[in-house]
Coordinates of C-alpha atoms in Angstrom, one line a residue:
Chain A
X1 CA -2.9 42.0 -19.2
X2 CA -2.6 40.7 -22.6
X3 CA -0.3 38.1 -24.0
X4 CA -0.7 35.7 -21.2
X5 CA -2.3 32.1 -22.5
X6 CA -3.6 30.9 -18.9
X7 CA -3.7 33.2 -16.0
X8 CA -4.2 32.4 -12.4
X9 CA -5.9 36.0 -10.1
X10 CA -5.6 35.4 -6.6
X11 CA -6.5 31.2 -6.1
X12 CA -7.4 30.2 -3.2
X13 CA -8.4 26.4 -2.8
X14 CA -10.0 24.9 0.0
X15 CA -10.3 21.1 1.1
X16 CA -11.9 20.6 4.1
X17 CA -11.8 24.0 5.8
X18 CA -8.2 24.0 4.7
X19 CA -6.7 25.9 2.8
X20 CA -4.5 24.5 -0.2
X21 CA -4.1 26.7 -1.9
X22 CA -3.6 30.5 -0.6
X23 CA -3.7 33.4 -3.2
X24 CA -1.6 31.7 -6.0
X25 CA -1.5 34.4 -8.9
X26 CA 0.7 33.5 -12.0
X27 CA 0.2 33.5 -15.6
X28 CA 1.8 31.2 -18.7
X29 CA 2.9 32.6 -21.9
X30 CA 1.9 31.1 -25.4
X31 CA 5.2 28.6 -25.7
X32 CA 7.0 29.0 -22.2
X33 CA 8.1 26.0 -20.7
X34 CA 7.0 27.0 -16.6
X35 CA 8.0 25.0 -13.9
X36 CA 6.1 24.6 -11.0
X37 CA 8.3 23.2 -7.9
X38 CA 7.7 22.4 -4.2
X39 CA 7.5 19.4 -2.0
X40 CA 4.5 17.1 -0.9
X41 CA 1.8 19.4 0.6
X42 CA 3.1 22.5 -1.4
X43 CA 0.2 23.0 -3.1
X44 CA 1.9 22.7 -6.6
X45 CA -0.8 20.0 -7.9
X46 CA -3.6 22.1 -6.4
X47 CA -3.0 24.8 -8.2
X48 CA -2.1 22.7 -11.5
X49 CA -5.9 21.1 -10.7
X50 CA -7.6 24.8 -10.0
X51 CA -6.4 25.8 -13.3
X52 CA -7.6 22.7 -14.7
X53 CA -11.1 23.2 -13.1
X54 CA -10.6 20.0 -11.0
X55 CA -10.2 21.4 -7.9
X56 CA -12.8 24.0 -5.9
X57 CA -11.7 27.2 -6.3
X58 CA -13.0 29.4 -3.2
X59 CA -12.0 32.6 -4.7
X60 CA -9.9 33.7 -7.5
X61 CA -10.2 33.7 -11.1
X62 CA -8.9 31.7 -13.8
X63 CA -8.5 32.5 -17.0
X64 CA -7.6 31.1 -20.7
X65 CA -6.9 33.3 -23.3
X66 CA -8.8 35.6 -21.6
X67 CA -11.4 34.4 -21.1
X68 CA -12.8 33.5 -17.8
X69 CA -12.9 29.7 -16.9
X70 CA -12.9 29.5 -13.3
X71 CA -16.3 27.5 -13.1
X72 CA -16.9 26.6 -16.0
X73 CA -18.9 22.9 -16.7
X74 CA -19.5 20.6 -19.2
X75 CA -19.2 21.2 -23.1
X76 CA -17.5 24.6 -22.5
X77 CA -15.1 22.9 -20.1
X78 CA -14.2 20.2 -22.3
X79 CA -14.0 22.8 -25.1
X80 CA -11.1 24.5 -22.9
X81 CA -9.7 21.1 -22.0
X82 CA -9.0 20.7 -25.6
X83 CA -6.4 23.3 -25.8
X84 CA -5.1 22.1 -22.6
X85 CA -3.9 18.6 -22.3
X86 CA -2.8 16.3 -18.9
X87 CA 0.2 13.8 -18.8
X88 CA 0.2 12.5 -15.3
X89 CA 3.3 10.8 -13.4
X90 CA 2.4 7.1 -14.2
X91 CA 2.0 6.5 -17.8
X92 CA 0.2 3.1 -17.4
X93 CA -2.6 5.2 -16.4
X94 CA -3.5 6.6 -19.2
X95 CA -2.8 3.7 -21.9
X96 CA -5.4 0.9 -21.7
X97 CA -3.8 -2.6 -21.8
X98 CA -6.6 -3.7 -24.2
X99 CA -5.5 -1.0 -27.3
X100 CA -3.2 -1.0 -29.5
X101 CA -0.9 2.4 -28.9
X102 CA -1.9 3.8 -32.1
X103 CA -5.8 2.9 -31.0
X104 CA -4.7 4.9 -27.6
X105 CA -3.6 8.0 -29.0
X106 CA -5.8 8.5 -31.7
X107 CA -8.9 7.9 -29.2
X108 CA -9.4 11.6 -28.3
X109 CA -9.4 12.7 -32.2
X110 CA -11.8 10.4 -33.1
X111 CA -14.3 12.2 -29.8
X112 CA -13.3 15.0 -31.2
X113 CA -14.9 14.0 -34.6
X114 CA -12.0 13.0 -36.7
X115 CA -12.5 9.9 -39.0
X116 CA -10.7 7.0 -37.8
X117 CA -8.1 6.1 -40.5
X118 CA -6.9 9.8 -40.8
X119 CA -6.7 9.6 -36.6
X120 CA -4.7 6.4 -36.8
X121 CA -2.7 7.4 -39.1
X122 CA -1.7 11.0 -37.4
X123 CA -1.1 8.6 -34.4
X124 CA 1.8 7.1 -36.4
X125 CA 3.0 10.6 -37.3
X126 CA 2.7 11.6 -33.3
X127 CA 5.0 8.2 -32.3
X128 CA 7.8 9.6 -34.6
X129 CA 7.4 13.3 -33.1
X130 CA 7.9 11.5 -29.7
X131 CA 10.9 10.0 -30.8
X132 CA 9.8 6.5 -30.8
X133 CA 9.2 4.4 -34.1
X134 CA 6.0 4.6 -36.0
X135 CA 5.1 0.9 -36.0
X136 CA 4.5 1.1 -32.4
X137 CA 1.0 2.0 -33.3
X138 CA 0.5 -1.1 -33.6
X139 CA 1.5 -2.9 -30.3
X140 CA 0.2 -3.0 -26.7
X141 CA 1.5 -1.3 -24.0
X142 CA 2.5 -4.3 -22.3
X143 CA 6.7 -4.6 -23.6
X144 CA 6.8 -1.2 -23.2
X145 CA 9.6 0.5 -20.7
X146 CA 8.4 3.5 -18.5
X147 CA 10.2 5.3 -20.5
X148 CA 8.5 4.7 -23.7
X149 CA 4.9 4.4 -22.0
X150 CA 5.4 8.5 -20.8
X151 CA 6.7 9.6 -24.6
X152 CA 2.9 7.5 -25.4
X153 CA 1.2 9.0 -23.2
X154 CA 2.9 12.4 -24.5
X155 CA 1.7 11.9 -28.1
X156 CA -1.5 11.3 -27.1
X157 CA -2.0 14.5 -25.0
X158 CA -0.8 16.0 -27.8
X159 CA -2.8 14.4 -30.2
X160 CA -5.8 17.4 -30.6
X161 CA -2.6 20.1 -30.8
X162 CA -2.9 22.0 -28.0
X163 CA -1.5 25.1 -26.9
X164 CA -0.9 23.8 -23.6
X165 CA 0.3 20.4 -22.0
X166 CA 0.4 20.2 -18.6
X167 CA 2.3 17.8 -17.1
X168 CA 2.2 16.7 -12.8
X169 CA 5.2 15.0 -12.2
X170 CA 5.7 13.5 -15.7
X171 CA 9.2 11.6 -15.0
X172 CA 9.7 11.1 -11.4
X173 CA 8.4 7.7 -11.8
X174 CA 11.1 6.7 -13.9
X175 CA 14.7 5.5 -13.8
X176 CA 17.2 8.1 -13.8
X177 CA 18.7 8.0 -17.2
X178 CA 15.1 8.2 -18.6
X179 CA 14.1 11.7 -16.8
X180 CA 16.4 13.9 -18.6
X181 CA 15.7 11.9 -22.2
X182 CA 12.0 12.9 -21.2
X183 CA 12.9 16.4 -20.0
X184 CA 14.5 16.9 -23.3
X185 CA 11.6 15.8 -25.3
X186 CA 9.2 18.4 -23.4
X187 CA 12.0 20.7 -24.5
X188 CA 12.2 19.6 -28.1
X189 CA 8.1 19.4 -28.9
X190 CA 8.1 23.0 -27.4
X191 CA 10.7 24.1 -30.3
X192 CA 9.2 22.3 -32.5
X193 CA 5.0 23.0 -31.5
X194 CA 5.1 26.2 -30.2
X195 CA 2.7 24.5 -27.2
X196 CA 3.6 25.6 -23.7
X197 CA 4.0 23.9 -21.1
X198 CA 3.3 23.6 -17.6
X199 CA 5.4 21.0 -15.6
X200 CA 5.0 20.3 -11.7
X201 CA 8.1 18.4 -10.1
X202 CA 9.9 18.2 -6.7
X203 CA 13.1 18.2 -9.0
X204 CA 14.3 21.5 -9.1
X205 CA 17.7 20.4 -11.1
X206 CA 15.2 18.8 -13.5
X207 CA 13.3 21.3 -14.2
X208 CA 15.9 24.5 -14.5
X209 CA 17.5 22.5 -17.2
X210 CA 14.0 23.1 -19.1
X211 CA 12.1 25.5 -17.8
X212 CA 11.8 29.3 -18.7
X213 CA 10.5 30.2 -15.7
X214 CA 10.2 28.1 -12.3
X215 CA 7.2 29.2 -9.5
X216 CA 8.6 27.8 -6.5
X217 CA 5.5 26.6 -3.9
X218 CA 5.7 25.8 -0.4
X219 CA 2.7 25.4 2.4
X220 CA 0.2 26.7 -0.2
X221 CA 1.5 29.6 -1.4
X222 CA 3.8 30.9 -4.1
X223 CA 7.6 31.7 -2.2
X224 CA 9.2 32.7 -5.1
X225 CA 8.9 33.0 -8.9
X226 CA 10.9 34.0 -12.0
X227 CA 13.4 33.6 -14.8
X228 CA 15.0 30.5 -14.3
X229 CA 18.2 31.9 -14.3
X230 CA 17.3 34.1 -11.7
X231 CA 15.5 31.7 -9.7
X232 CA 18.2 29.4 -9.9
X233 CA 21.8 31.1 -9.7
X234 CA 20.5 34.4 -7.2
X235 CA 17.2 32.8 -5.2
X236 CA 15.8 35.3 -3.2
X237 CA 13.9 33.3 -0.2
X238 CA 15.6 31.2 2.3
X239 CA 13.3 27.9 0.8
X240 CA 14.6 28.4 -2.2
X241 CA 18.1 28.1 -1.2
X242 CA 17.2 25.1 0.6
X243 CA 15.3 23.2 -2.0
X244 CA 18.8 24.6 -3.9
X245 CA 21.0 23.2 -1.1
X246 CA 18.8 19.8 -1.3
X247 CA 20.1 18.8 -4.7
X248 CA 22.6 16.5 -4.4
X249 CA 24.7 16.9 -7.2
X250 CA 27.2 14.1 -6.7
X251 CA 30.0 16.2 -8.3
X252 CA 29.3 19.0 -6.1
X253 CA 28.7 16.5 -3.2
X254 CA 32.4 14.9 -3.3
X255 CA 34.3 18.4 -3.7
X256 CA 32.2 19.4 -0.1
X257 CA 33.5 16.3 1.1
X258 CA 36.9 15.5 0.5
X259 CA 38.0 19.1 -1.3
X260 CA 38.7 20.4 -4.7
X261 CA 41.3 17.8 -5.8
X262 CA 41.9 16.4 -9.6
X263 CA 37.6 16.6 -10.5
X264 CA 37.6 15.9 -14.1
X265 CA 35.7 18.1 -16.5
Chain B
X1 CA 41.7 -5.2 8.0
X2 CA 39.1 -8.4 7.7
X3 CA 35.8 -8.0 6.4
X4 CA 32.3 -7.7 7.9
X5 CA 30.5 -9.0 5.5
X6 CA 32.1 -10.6 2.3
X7 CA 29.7 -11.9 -0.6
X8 CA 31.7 -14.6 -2.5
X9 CA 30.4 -14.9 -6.1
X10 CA 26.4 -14.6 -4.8
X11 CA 24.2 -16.0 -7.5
X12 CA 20.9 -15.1 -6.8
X13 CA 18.0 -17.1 -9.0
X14 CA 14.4 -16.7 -9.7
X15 CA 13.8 -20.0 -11.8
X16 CA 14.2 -18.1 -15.4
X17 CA 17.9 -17.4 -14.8
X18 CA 20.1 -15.9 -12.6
X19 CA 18.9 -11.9 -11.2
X20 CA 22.2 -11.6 -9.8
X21 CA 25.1 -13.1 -11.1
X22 CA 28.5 -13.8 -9.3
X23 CA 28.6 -10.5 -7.2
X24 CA 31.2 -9.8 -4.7
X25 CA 31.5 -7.7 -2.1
X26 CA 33.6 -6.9 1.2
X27 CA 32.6 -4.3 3.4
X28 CA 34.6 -3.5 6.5
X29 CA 33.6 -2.6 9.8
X30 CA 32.5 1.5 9.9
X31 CA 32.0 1.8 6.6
X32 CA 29.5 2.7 4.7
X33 CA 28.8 1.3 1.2
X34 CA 26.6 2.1 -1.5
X35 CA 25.0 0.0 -4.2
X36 CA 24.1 1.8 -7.2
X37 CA 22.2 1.1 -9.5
X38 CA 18.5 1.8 -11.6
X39 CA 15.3 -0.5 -11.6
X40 CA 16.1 -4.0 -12.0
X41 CA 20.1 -3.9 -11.6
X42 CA 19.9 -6.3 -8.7
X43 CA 21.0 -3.7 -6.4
X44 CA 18.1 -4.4 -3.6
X45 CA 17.9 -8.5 -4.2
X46 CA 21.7 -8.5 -3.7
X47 CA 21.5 -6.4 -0.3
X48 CA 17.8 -8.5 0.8
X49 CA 19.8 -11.7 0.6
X50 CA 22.2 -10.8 3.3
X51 CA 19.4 -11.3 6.0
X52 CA 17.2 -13.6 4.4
X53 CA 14.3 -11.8 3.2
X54 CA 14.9 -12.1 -0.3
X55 CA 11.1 -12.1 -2.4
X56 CA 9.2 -15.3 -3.0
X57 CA 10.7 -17.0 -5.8
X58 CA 13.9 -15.8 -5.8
X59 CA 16.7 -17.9 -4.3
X60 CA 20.5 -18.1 -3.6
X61 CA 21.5 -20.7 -6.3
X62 CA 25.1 -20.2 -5.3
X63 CA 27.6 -18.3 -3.5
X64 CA 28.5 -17.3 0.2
X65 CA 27.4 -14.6 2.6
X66 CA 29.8 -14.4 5.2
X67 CA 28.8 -12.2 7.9
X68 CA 32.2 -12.6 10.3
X69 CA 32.9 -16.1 9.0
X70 CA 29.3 -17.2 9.4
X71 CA 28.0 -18.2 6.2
X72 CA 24.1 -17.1 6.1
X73 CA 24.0 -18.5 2.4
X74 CA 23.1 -21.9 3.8
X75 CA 21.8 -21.2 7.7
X76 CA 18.7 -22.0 8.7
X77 CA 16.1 -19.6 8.6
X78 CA 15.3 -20.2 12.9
X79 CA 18.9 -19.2 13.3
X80 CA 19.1 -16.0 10.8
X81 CA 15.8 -15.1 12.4
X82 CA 18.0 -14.4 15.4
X83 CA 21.1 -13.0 13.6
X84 CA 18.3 -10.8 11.8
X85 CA 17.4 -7.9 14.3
X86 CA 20.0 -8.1 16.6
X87 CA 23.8 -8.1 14.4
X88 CA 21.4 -6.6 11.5
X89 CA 18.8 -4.2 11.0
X90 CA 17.1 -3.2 8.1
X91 CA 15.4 -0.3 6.6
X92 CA 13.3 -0.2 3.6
X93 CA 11.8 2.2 0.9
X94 CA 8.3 2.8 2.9
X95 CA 8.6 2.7 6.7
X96 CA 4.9 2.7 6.4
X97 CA 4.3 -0.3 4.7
X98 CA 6.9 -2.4 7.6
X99 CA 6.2 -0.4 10.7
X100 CA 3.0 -2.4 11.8
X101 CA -0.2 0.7 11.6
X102 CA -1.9 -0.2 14.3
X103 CA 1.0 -0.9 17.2
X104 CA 2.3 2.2 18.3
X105 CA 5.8 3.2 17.2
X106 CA 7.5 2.4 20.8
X107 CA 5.7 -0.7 21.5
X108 CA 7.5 -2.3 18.3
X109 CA 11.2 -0.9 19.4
X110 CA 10.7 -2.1 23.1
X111 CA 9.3 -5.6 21.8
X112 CA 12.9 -5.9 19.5
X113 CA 14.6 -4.8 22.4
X114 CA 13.1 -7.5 24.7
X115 CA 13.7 -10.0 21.9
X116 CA 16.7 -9.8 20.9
X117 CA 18.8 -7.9 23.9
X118 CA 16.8 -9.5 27.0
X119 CA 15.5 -6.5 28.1
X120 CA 12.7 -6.2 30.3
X121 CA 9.5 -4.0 30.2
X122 CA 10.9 -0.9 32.0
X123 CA 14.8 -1.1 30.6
X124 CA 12.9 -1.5 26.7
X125 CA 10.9 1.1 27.7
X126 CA 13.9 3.5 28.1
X127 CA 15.9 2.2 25.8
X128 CA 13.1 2.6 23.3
X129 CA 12.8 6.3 23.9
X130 CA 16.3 6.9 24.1
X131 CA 16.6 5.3 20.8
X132 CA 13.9 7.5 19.2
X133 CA 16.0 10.5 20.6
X134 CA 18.9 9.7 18.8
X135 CA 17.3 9.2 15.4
X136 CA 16.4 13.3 15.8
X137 CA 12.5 12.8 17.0
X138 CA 11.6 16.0 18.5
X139 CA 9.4 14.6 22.0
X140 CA 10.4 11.2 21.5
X141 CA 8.4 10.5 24.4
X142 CA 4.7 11.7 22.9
X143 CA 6.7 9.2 19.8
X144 CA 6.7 6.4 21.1
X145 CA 3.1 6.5 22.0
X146 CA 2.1 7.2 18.4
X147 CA 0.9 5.3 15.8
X148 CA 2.7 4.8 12.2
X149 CA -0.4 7.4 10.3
X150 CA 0.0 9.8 12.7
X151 CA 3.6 10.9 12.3
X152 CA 5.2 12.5 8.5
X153 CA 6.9 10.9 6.3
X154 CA 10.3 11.7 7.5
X155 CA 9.5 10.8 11.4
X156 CA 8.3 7.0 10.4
X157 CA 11.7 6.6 8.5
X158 CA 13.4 8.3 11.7
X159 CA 11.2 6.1 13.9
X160 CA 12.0 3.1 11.2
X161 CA 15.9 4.0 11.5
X162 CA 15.7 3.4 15.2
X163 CA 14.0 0.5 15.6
X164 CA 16.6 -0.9 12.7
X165 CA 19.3 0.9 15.6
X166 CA 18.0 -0.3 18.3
X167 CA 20.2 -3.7 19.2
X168 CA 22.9 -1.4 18.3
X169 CA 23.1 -4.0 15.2
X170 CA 26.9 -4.8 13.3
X171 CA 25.5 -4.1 10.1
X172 CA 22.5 -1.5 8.7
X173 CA 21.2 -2.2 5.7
X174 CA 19.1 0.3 4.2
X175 CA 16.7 -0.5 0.6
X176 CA 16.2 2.8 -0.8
X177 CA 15.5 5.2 2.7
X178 CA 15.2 8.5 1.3
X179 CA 13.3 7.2 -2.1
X180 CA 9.9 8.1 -0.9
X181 CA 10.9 11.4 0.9
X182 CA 11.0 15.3 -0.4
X183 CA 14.5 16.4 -1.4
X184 CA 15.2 18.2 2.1
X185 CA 13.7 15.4 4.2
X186 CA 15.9 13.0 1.9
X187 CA 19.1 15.1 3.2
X188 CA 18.1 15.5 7.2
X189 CA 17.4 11.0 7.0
X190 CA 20.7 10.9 4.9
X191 CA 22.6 12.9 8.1
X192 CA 20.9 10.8 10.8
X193 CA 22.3 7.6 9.2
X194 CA 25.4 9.3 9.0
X195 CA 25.5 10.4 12.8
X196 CA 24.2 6.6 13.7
X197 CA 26.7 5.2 11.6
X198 CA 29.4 7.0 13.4
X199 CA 27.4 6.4 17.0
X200 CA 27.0 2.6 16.9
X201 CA 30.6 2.4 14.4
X202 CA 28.4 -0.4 12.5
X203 CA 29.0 -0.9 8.5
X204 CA 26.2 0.3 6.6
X205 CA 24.9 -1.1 3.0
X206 CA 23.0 1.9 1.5
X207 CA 21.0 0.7 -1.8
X208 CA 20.1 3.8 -4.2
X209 CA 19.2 5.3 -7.4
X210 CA 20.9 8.5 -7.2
X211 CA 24.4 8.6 -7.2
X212 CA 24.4 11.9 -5.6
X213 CA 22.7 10.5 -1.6
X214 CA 25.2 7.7 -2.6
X215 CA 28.3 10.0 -2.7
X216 CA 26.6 12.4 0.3
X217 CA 26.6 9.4 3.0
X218 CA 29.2 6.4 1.3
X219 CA 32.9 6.4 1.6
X220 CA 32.7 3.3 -1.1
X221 CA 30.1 3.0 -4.1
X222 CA 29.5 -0.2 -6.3
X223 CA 27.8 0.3 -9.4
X224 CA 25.5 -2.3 -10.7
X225 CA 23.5 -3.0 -13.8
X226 CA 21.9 -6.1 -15.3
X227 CA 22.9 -8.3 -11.9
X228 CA 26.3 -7.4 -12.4
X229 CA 28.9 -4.8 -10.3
X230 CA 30.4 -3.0 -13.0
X231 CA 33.1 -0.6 -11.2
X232 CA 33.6 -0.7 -7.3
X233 CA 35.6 2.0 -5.6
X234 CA 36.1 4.8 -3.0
X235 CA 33.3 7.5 -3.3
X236 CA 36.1 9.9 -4.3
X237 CA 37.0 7.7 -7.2
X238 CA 33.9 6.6 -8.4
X239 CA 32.5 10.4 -8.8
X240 CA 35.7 12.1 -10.2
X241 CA 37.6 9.2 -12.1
X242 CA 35.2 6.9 -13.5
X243 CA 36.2 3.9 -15.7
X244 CA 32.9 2.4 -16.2
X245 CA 30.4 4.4 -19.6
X246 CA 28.0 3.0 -17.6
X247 CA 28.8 5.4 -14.3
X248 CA 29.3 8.2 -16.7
X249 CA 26.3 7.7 -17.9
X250 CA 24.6 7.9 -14.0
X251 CA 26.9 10.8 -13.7
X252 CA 25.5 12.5 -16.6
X253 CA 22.1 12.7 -15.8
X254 CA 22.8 13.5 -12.3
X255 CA 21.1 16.5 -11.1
X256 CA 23.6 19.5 -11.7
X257 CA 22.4 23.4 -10.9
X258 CA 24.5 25.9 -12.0
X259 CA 26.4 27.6 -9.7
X260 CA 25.0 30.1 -7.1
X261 CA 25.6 33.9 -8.7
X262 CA 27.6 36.5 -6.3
X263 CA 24.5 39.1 -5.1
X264 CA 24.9 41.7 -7.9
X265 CA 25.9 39.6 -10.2
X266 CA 24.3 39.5 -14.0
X267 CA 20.9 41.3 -14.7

């Protein structure tokens, strides 16, 4: 099949004589947002790590434009990784508390061979893409609010241009208000970059506002997978409807309760 | 209709100014009240005050907490020890960090029980089980002989609600229950508080994030921000008619699916 940037054949993942990750096939188009979405134990960050080459893959291929990366090690690994960048739930992870933000995210230019002024200074021009201001390059990321440490962390996976960020559980450690600014700016860059992006989450709400296509997981396995619309408004499999049923949408919520009644707009 | 619990201007301090500032509160018997509000609104040091297990540091600088008439603000902490357990029980965020890991599940029920209700061994033993039943444990038997790691998340806060349950307390209060738990877990803990609720016709104070668990198990919701209660009002209210930007805001980014489409519908 052509056109497909990263596809998964037939994954199967074991840890410990058991199995993670059962037969997960899927693919990701050049500059699709694809939600991945399931529950703890679903296997969603397994198969986000199997892609990744972080996890042993049993059987099943991987591949990247292509090309065949299943096992691959080293300098042709981290030449794959480069087109493929991580943003992790907690920000703070990935920041070091001795850097200034601007030393942070232009870090993996200068490995990459950059010089170091032009890398600072495309650091600056990757705060503003982020939506946060461009002398921020040169504070710690002490004062910063989750919020602001994620869109950091953001610019600095994007900071080699990749075609694809992958994201495991990028904003449900933050307040609510924050997810959906974050949500949008995964939607924005992809407007804006062309990158795709792959996004794992428990939040299925979260993730059909952004997401092209959504891969729903449970016990291992893929349940379900498709347009987002279709996933969303006519879900075909029984845990779909209940990961559906499970969002509590406190609109929805109060008209189940007490009826339809005056509801505002 | 008198109050269960009133909170009369509750100033809560932590040296560098106040953390919660003038907050008040009534909450009648067999209701169930939520506290809204994101990280550092003041939501769960409000609620923590109420039995006395507010962090180190922080302190009542002024203020009442009158649980029937009693004022807790200034009690002793011997005597809330007792009030603490048996009139109220408490649940937290992450049952595994306050159910103890190495006493089994039952044990700590039955040793409340024996506390605070006078059981002995054999009626705690029952009563233990019994309780473990009613919080939805499948083989609440084989329960109460495990241990903390060796249940899932959602059985430890089902195990957690019933020890909480267990001297049929006056008042749960409950930090945060279904935080830590997947979204269909989250609803099946949010329907066994309800059912206990109605069981043991206590008064619950439910402390969230999400507006949406709020308005699934309250019939009242405060919102709060910055140590404040900006808007206070029946579930109904508070979800269809707000006053407060701030709730609109909460409402806003509220998760919202669009509606489920009739089978033949579209494509």
């Amino acid at each position: 099949m052509t056109g497909s940037l990263v596809r998964l054949e037939d994954v199967c993942v074991d840890y410990g004589g058991v199995r993670a990750l059962d037969m997960a096939s899927f693919e990701i188009r050049p500059g699709e947002i694809v939600g991945v979405v399931g529950e703890s134990g679903s296997g969603k960050t397994t198969a986000l790590k199997a892609m990744m080459g972080l996890a042993p893959v049993a059987s099943g291929e991987v591949f990247f434009d292509g090309e065949k990366i299943t096992r691959l090690r080293s300098a042709a690994r981290r030449r794959v990784w480069r087109d493929m960048q991580m943003v992790f739930q907690d920000p703070s992870a990935s920041l070091s508390p001795h850097q200034s933000l601007g030393a942070s995210i232009a870090e993996p230019m200068i490995a990459h061979g950059e010089a170091r002024s032009a890398a600072l200074d495309r650091s600056r021009k990757l705060l503003d893409l982020v939506g946060l201001d461009r002398d921020m390059a040169d504070r710690r990321p002490d004062a910063l609010s989750g919020g602001q440490r994620q869109r950091v962390a953001i610019a600095r996976a994007l900071a080699l241009s990749p075609r694809l960020i992958v994201a495991d559980e990028p904003m449900s450690a933050l307040d609510v208000s924050v997810k959906a600014q974050i949500a949008g700016l995964f939607s924005d860059l992809r407007t804006r970059l062309g990158s795709a992006f792959l996004i794992v989450s428990h939040d299925l709400a979260l993730i059909s506002n952004i997401a092209d296509r959504i891969i729903v997981m449970k016990d291992g396995r893929i349940v379900e997978e498709g347009p987002a619309a279709d996933v969303i408004g006519s879900p075909t499999q029984p845990y779909t409807r209940r990961l559906r049923a499970a969002c509590l949408d406190p609109q929805a919520v109060v008209r189940e309760r007490f009826g339809e009644a005056e509801t505002q707009p | 209709m008198t109050a269960l619990l009133s909170l009369r201007d509750l100033t809560i301090d932590a040296g560098a100014g106040p953390l919660v500032h003038g907050v008040r509160l009534e909450l009648s018997p067999g209701k169930v009240l939520g506290l809204v509000g994101e990280s550092g609104s003041g939501k769960s040091l409000t609620v923590m005050s109420v039995p006395g297990l507010l962090p180190q540091g922080c302190r009542i600088a002024a203020g009442e907490i009158l649980l029937d008439g009693r004022n807790l603000a200034d009690m002793p902490d011997r005597d809330l020890g007792r009030i603490r357990g048996r009139e109220i029980g408490v649940v937290f965020q992450d049952p595994f960090t306050s159910l103890n890991p190495v006493r089994r599940v039952g044990s700590l029920i039955e040793e409340s029980l024996r506390r605070h209700s006078g059981l002995g061994a054999a009626a705690a033993r029952r009563r233990a089980i019994e309780a473990l039943d009613q919080v939805g444990l499948p083989d609440p038997e084989a329960k109460a002989r495990a241990y903390p790691h060796q249940m899932s998340g959602g059985q430890r806060q089902r195990a957690l609600i019933a020890l909480a349950l267990a001297n049929g307390p006056r008042l749960l209060i409950a930090d945060e229950p279904t935080t830590a738990l997947d979204a269909t877990v989250q609803v099946e803990i949010l329907d066994v508080l309800r059912r206990s609720v109605e069981r043991v016709d206590g008064a619950v104070l439910f402390v969230t994030h999400d507006l949406g668990a709020a308005a699934y198990l309250c019939d009242e919701i405060a919102v709060m921000r910055g140590g404040k209660i900006l808007e206070h009002g029946s579930t109904r209210d508070i979800i269809t008619n707000p006053t407060h930007p701030y709730t609109l805001e909460l409402l806003a980014c509220s998760p919202r699916l669009p509606a489920l489409r009739a089978a033949g519908d579209g494509l």
